[in-house]
Short mmCIF file of C-alpha atoms and ligand atoms in Angstrom, two decimals:
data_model
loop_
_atom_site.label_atom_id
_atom_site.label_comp_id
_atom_site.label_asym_id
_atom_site.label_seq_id
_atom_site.Cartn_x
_atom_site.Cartn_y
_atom_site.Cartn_z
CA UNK A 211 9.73 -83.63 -96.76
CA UNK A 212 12.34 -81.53 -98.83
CA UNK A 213 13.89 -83.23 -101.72
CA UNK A 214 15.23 -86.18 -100.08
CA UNK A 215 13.63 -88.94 -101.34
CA UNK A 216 13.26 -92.49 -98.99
CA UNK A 217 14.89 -96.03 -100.32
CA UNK A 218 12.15 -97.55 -98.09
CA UNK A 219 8.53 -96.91 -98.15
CA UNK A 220 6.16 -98.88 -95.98
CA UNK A 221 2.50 -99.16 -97.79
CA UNK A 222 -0.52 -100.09 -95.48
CA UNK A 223 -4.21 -100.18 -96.40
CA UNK A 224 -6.15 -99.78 -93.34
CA UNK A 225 -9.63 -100.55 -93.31
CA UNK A 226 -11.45 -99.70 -89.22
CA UNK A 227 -8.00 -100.49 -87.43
CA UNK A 228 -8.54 -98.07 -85.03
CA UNK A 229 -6.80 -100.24 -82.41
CA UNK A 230 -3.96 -101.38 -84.54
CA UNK A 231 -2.53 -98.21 -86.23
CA UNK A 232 -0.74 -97.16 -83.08
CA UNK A 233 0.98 -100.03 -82.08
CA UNK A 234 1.59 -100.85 -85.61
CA UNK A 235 3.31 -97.35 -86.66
CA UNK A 236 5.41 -97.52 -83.55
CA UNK A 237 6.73 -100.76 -83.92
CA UNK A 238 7.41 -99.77 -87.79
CA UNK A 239 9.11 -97.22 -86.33
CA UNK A 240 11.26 -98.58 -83.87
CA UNK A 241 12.22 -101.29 -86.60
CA UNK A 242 13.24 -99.07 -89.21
CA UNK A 243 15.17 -96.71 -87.07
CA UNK A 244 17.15 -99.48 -85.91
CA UNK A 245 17.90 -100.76 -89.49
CA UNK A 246 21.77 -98.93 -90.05
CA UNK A 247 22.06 -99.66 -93.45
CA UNK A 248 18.71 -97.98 -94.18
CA UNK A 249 19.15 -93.83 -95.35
CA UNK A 250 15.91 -93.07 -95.15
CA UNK A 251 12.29 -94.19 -94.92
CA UNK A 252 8.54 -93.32 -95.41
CA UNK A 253 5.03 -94.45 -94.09
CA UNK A 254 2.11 -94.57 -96.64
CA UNK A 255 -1.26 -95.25 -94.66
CA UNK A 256 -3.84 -95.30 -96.89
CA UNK A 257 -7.25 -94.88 -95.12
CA UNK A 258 -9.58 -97.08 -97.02
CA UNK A 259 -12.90 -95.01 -95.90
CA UNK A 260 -12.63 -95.92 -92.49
CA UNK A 261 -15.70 -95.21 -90.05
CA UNK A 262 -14.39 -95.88 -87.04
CA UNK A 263 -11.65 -93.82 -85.09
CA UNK A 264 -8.98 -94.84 -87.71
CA UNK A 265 -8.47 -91.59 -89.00
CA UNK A 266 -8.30 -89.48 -85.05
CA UNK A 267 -5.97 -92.32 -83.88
CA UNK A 268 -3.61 -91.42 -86.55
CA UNK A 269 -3.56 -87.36 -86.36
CA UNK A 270 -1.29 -87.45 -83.17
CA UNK A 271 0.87 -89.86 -84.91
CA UNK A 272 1.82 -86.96 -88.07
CA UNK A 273 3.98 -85.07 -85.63
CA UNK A 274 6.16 -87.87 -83.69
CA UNK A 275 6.22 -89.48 -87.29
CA UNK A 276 7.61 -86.46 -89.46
CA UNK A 277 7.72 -89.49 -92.60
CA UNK A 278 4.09 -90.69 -92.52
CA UNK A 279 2.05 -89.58 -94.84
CA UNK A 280 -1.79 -90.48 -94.41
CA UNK A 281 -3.51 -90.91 -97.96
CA UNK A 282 -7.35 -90.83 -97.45
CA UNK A 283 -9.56 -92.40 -100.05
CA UNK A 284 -13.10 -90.99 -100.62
CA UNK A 285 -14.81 -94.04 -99.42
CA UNK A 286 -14.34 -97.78 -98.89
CA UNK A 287 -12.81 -99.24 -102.43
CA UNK A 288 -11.39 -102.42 -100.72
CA UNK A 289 -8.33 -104.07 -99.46
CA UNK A 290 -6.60 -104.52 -102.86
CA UNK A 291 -7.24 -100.93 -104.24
CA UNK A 292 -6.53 -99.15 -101.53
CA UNK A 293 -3.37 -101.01 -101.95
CA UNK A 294 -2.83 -100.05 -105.16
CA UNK A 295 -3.23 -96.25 -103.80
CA UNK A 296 -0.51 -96.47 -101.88
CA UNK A 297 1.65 -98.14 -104.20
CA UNK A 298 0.89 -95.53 -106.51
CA UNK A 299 1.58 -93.05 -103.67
CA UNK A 300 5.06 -94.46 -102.38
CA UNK A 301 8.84 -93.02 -103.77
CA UNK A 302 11.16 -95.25 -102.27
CA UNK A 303 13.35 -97.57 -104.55
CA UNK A 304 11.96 -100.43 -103.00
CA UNK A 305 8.44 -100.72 -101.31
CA UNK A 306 7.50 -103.14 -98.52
CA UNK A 307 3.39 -103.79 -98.23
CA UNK A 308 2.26 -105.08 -95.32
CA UNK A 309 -1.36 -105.06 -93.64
CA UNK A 310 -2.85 -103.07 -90.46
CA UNK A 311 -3.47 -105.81 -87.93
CA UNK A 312 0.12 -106.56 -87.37
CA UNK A 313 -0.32 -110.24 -88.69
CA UNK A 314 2.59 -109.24 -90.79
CA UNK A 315 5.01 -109.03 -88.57
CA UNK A 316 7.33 -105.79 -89.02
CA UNK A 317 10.03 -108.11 -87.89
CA UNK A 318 10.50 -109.91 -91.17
CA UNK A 319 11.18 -106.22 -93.17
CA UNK A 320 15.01 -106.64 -92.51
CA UNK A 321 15.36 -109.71 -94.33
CA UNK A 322 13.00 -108.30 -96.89
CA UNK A 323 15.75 -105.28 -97.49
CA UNK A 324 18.44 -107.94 -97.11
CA UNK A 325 17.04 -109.85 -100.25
CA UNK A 326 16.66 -106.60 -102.02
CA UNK A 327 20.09 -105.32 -101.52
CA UNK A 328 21.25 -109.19 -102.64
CA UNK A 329 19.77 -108.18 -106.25
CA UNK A 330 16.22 -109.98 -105.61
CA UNK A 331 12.93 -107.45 -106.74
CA UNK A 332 10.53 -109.14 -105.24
CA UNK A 333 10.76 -110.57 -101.72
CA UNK A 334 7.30 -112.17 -101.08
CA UNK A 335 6.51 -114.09 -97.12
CA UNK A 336 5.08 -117.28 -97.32
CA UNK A 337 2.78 -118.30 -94.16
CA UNK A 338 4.21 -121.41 -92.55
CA UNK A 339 1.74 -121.10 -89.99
CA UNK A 340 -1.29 -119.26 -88.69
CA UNK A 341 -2.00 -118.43 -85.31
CA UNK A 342 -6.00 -117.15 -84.04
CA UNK A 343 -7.57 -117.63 -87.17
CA UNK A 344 -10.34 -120.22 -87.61
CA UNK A 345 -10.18 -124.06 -89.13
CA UNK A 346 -13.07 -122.59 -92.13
CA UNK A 347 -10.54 -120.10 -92.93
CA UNK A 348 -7.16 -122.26 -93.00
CA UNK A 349 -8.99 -124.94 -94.95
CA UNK A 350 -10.20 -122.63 -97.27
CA UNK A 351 -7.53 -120.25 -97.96
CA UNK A 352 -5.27 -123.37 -98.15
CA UNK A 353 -7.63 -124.78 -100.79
CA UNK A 354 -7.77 -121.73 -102.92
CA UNK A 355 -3.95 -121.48 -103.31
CA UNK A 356 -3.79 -124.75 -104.73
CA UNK A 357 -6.56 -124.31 -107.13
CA UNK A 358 -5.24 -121.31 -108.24
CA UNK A 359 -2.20 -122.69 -108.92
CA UNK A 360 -3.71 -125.74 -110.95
CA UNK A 361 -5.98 -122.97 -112.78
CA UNK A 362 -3.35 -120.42 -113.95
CA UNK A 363 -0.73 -120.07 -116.10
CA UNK A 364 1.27 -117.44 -113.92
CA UNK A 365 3.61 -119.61 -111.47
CA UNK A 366 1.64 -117.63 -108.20
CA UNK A 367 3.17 -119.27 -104.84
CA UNK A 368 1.09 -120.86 -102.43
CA UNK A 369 0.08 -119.98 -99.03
CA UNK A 370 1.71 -116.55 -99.75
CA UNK A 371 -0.35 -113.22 -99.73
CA UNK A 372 0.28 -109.57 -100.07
CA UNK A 373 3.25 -109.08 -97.27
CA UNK A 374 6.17 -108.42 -99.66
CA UNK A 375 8.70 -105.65 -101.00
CA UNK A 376 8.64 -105.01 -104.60
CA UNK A 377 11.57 -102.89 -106.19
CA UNK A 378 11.36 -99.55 -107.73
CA UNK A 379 11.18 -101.48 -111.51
CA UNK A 380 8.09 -104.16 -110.38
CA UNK A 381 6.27 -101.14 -109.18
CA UNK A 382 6.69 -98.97 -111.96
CA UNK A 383 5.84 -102.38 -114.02
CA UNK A 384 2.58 -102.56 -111.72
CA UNK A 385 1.71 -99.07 -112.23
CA UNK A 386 0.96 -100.02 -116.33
CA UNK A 387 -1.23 -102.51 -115.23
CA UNK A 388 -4.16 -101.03 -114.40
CA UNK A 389 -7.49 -103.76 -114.48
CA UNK A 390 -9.95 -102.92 -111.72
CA UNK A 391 -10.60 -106.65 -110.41
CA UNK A 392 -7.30 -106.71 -109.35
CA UNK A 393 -5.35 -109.64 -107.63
CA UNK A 394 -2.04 -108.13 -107.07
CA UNK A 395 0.38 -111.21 -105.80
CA UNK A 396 -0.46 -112.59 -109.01
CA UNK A 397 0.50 -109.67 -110.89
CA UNK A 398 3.17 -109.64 -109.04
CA UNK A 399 4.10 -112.86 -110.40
CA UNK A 400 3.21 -111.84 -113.49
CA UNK A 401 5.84 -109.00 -113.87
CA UNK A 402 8.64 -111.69 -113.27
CA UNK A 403 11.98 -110.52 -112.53
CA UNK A 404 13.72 -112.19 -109.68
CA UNK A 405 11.56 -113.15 -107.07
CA UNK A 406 12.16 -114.87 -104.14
CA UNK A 407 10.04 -116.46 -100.55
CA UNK A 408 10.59 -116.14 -97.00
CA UNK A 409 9.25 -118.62 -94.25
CA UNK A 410 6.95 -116.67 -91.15
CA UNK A 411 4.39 -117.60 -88.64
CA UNK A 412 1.57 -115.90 -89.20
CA UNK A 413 1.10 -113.81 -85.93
CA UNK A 414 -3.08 -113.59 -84.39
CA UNK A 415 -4.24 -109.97 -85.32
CA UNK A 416 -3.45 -107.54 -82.59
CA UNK A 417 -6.71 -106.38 -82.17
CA UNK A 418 -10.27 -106.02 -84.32
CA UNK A 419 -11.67 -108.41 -86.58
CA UNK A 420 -11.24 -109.73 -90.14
CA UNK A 421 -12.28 -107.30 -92.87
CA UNK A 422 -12.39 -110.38 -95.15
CA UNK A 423 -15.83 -112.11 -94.91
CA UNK A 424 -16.91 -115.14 -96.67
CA UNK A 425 -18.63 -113.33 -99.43
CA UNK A 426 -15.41 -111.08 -100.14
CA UNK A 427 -13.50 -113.82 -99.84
CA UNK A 428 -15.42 -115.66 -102.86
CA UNK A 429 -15.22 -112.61 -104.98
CA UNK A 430 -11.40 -112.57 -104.13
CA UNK A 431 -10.89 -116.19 -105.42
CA UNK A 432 -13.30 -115.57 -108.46
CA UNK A 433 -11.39 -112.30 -109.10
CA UNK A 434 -8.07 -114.55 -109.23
CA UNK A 435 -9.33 -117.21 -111.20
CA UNK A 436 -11.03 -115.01 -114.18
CA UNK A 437 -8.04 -112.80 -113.96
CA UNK A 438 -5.76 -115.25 -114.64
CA UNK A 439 -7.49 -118.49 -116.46
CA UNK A 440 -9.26 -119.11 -119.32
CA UNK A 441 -10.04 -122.88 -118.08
CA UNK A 442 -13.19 -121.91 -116.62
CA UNK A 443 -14.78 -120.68 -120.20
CA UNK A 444 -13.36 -123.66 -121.72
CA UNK A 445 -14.73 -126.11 -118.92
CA UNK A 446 -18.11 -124.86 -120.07
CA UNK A 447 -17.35 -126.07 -123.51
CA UNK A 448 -16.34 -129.52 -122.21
CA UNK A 449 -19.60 -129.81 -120.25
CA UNK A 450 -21.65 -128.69 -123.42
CA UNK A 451 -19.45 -131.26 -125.56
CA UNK A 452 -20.19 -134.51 -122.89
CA UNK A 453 -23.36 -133.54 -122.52
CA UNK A 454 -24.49 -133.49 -125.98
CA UNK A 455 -22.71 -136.66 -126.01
CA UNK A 456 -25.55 -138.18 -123.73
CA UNK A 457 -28.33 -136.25 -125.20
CA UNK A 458 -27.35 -137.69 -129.01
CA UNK A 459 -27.31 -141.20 -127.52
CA UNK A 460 -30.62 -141.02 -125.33
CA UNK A 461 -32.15 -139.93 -128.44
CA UNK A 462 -31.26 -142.88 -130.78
CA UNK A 463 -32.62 -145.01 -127.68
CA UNK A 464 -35.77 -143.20 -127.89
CA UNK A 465 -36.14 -142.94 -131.30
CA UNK A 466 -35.55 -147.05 -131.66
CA UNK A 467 -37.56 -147.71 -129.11
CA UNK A 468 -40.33 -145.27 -130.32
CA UNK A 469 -39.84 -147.29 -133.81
CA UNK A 470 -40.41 -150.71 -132.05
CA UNK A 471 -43.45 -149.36 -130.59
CA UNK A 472 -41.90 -149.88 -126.95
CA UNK A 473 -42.24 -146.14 -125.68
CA UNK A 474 -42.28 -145.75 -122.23
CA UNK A 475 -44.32 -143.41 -120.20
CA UNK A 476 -42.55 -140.33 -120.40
CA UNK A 477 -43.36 -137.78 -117.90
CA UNK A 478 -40.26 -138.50 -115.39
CA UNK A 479 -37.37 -139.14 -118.05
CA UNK A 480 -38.70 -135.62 -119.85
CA UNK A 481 -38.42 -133.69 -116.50
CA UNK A 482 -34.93 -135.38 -115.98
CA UNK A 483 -33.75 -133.98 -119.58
CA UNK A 484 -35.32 -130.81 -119.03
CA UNK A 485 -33.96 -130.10 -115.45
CA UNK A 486 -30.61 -131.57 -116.61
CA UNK A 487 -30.02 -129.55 -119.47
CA UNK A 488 -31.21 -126.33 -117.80
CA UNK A 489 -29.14 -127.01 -114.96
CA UNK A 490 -25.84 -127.19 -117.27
CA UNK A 491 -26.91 -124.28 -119.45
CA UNK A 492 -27.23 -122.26 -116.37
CA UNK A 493 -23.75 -123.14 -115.20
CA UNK A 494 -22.42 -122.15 -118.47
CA UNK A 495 -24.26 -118.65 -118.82
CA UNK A 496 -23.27 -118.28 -115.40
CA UNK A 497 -19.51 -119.18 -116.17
CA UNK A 498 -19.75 -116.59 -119.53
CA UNK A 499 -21.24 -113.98 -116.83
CA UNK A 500 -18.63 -113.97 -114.63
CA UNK A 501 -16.03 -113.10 -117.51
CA UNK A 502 -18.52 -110.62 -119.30
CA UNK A 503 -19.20 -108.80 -115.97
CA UNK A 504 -15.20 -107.86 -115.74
CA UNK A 505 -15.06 -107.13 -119.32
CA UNK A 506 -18.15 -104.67 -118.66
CA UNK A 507 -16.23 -103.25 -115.72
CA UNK A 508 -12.83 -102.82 -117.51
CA UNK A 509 -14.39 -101.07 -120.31
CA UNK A 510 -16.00 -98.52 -118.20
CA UNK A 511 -12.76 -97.16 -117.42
CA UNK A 512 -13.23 -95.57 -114.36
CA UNK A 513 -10.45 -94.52 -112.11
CA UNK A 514 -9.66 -97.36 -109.53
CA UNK A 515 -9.82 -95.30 -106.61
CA UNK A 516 -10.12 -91.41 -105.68
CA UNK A 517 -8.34 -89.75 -102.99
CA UNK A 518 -9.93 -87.15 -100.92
CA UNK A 519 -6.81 -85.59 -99.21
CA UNK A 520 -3.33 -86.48 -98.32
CA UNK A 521 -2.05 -85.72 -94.70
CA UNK A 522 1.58 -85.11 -93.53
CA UNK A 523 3.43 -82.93 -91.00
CA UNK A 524 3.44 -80.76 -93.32
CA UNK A 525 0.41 -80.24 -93.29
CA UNK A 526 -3.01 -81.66 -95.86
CA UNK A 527 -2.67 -81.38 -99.62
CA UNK A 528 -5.88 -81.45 -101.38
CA UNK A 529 -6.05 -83.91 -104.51
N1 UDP B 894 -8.57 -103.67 -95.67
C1 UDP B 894 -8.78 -102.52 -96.44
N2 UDP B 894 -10.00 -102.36 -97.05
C2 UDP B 894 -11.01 -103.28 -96.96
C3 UDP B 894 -10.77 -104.47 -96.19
C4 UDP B 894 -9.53 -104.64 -95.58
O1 UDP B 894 -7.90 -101.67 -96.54
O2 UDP B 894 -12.09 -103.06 -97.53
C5 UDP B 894 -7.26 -103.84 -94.99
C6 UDP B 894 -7.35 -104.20 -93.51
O3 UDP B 894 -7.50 -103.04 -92.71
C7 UDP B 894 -6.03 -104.89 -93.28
C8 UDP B 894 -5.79 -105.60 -94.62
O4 UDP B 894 -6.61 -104.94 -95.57
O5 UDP B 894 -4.97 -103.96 -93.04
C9 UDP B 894 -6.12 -107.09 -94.56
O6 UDP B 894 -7.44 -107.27 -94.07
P1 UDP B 894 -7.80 -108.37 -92.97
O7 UDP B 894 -6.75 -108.39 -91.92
O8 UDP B 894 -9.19 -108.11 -92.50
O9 UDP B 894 -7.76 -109.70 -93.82
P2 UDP B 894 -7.33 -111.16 -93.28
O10 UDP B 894 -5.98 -111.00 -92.65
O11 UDP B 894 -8.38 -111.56 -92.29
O12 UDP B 894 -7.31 -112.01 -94.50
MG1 MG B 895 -5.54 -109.73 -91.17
#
């Protein structure tokens, strides 16, 4: 690409999009090209160990599209790292990331730049509505902003996710933090600086299905609550505090009755204690495992993700 270096780079993690990345590059394309006031602007793909056509569908593309460069991880590492990748990868002053199903819609990145070039470094979209996706998802995802919010002590805006542009200084802010169970909007919060929202309809995905199943979802929302809140660890302290309330009192009343020789029979008030208790012990050394498990993790140290080549028009550089 010469020395030139973009203002805008366009990050997207694509996970089996094989009937997305088309439509989505050229309507990227035909948006940015349009934008005047833009010098000069770069695609980052990152190929999030796609098994499905992904990867062919995109080849073609490296020649019409002499600015996209296709970063290829070594396997799947998930939505949120193979962001990171191409955050990492990207060298415009101010990066837009967006995802691969064209429920972002390419439309909005004007005002994004517009924001940016008004002094704002962070431009996030904030989902007025969703089109195509299901009531179990709406309801949830709705639910888990606002716990989130009530949980945390970064200010992370609701119904908002990962569709945003993020000036050169937030990035190179991001790119010191570097914990493995990430949740980047909130770390994106986190950095501070100014941020502002922009209203969008959520647009149906183009074509494919959700990469997000219920059980990644969960890990998500656990990943955002432990990475952000210590109210979890200290709600297991309440619960061991009220409970040994109860337990200190039942035993006087046992004890004095015991004393006035008016002990009942006790095989169904022992079980009750003993399922009782072990059911809130459990839910604390289950609360303690969630945080010890991301410690463990963190302290391994190993690289977030690996990239097995990078692919231009230039041709492939090897990592
Ligand atoms: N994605 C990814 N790696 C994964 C799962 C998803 O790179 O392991 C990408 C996916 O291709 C898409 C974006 O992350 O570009 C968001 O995923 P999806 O649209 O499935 O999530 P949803 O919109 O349903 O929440
Ligand atoms: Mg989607």
């Amino acid at each position: 690409m010469g020395l030139v270096l973009p203002e805008i780079s366009i990050v997207v993690p694509v996970y089996n999009e094989e009937g997305n990345v088309e439509e989505l590059l050229e309507r990227l394309f035909s948006i940015m090209s349009g934008l005047t006031t833009v010098t000069a602007f770069e695609f980052v793909v990152v190929n999030d160990g796609s098994t499905d056509g992904t990867l062919e569908r995109m080849k073609p593309l490296l020649a019409r599209f002499p600015m996209l460069r296709i970063v290829n991880l070594s396997r799947n590492f998930g939505h949120q790292l193979a962001a990171t990748a191409g955050l990492d990868a990207a060298r415009g002053e101010a990066v837009i990331l967006m995802d691969g199903d064209l429920q972002d819609p390419p439309e909005l990145i004007a005002d994004f730049i517009a924001h940016w070039r008004a002094g704002y470094d962070v431009v996030y979209a904030m989902r007025r509505k969703r089109d195509g996706e299901s009531r179990f998802k709406l309801i949830t995802a709705s639910l888990f902003y606002r716990v989130i919010r009530r949980l945390t002590n970064v200010a992370i805006p609701v119904d908002t996710g990962d569709f945003r542009l993020m000036s050169r200084r937030v990035l190179v802010a991001l790119s010191h933090v570097r914990e493995r169970h990430r949740f980047l909007r909130g770390l994106v919060s986190w950095v501070g600086y100014r941020q502002i929202g922009v209203g969008y309809d959520r647009a149906e995905r183009f074509s494919g299905t959700t990469k997000y199943p219920l059980s990644k979802m969960i890990k998500f929302a656990l990943d955002g609550i432990t990475s952000f809140s210590e109210i979890p660890l200290r709600f297991a302290t309440y619960l061991g505090f009220v409970t040994s309330g109860f337990a200190f009192m039942y035993l006087l009343i046992v004890l004095i009755l015991n004393i006035l020789h008016l002990n009942l029979q006790g095989y169904t008030s022992t079980m009750a204690a003993i399922l009782f208790l072990g059911g809130v012990q459990l839910i604390g050394i289950g609360i303690l495992g969630e945080y010890i498990g991301r410690i463990y993790d963190e302290v391994k140290g190993r690289p977030l993700y690996l990239v097995a080549d990078v692919l231009s028009a230039d041709g492939v550089i090897a990592e």
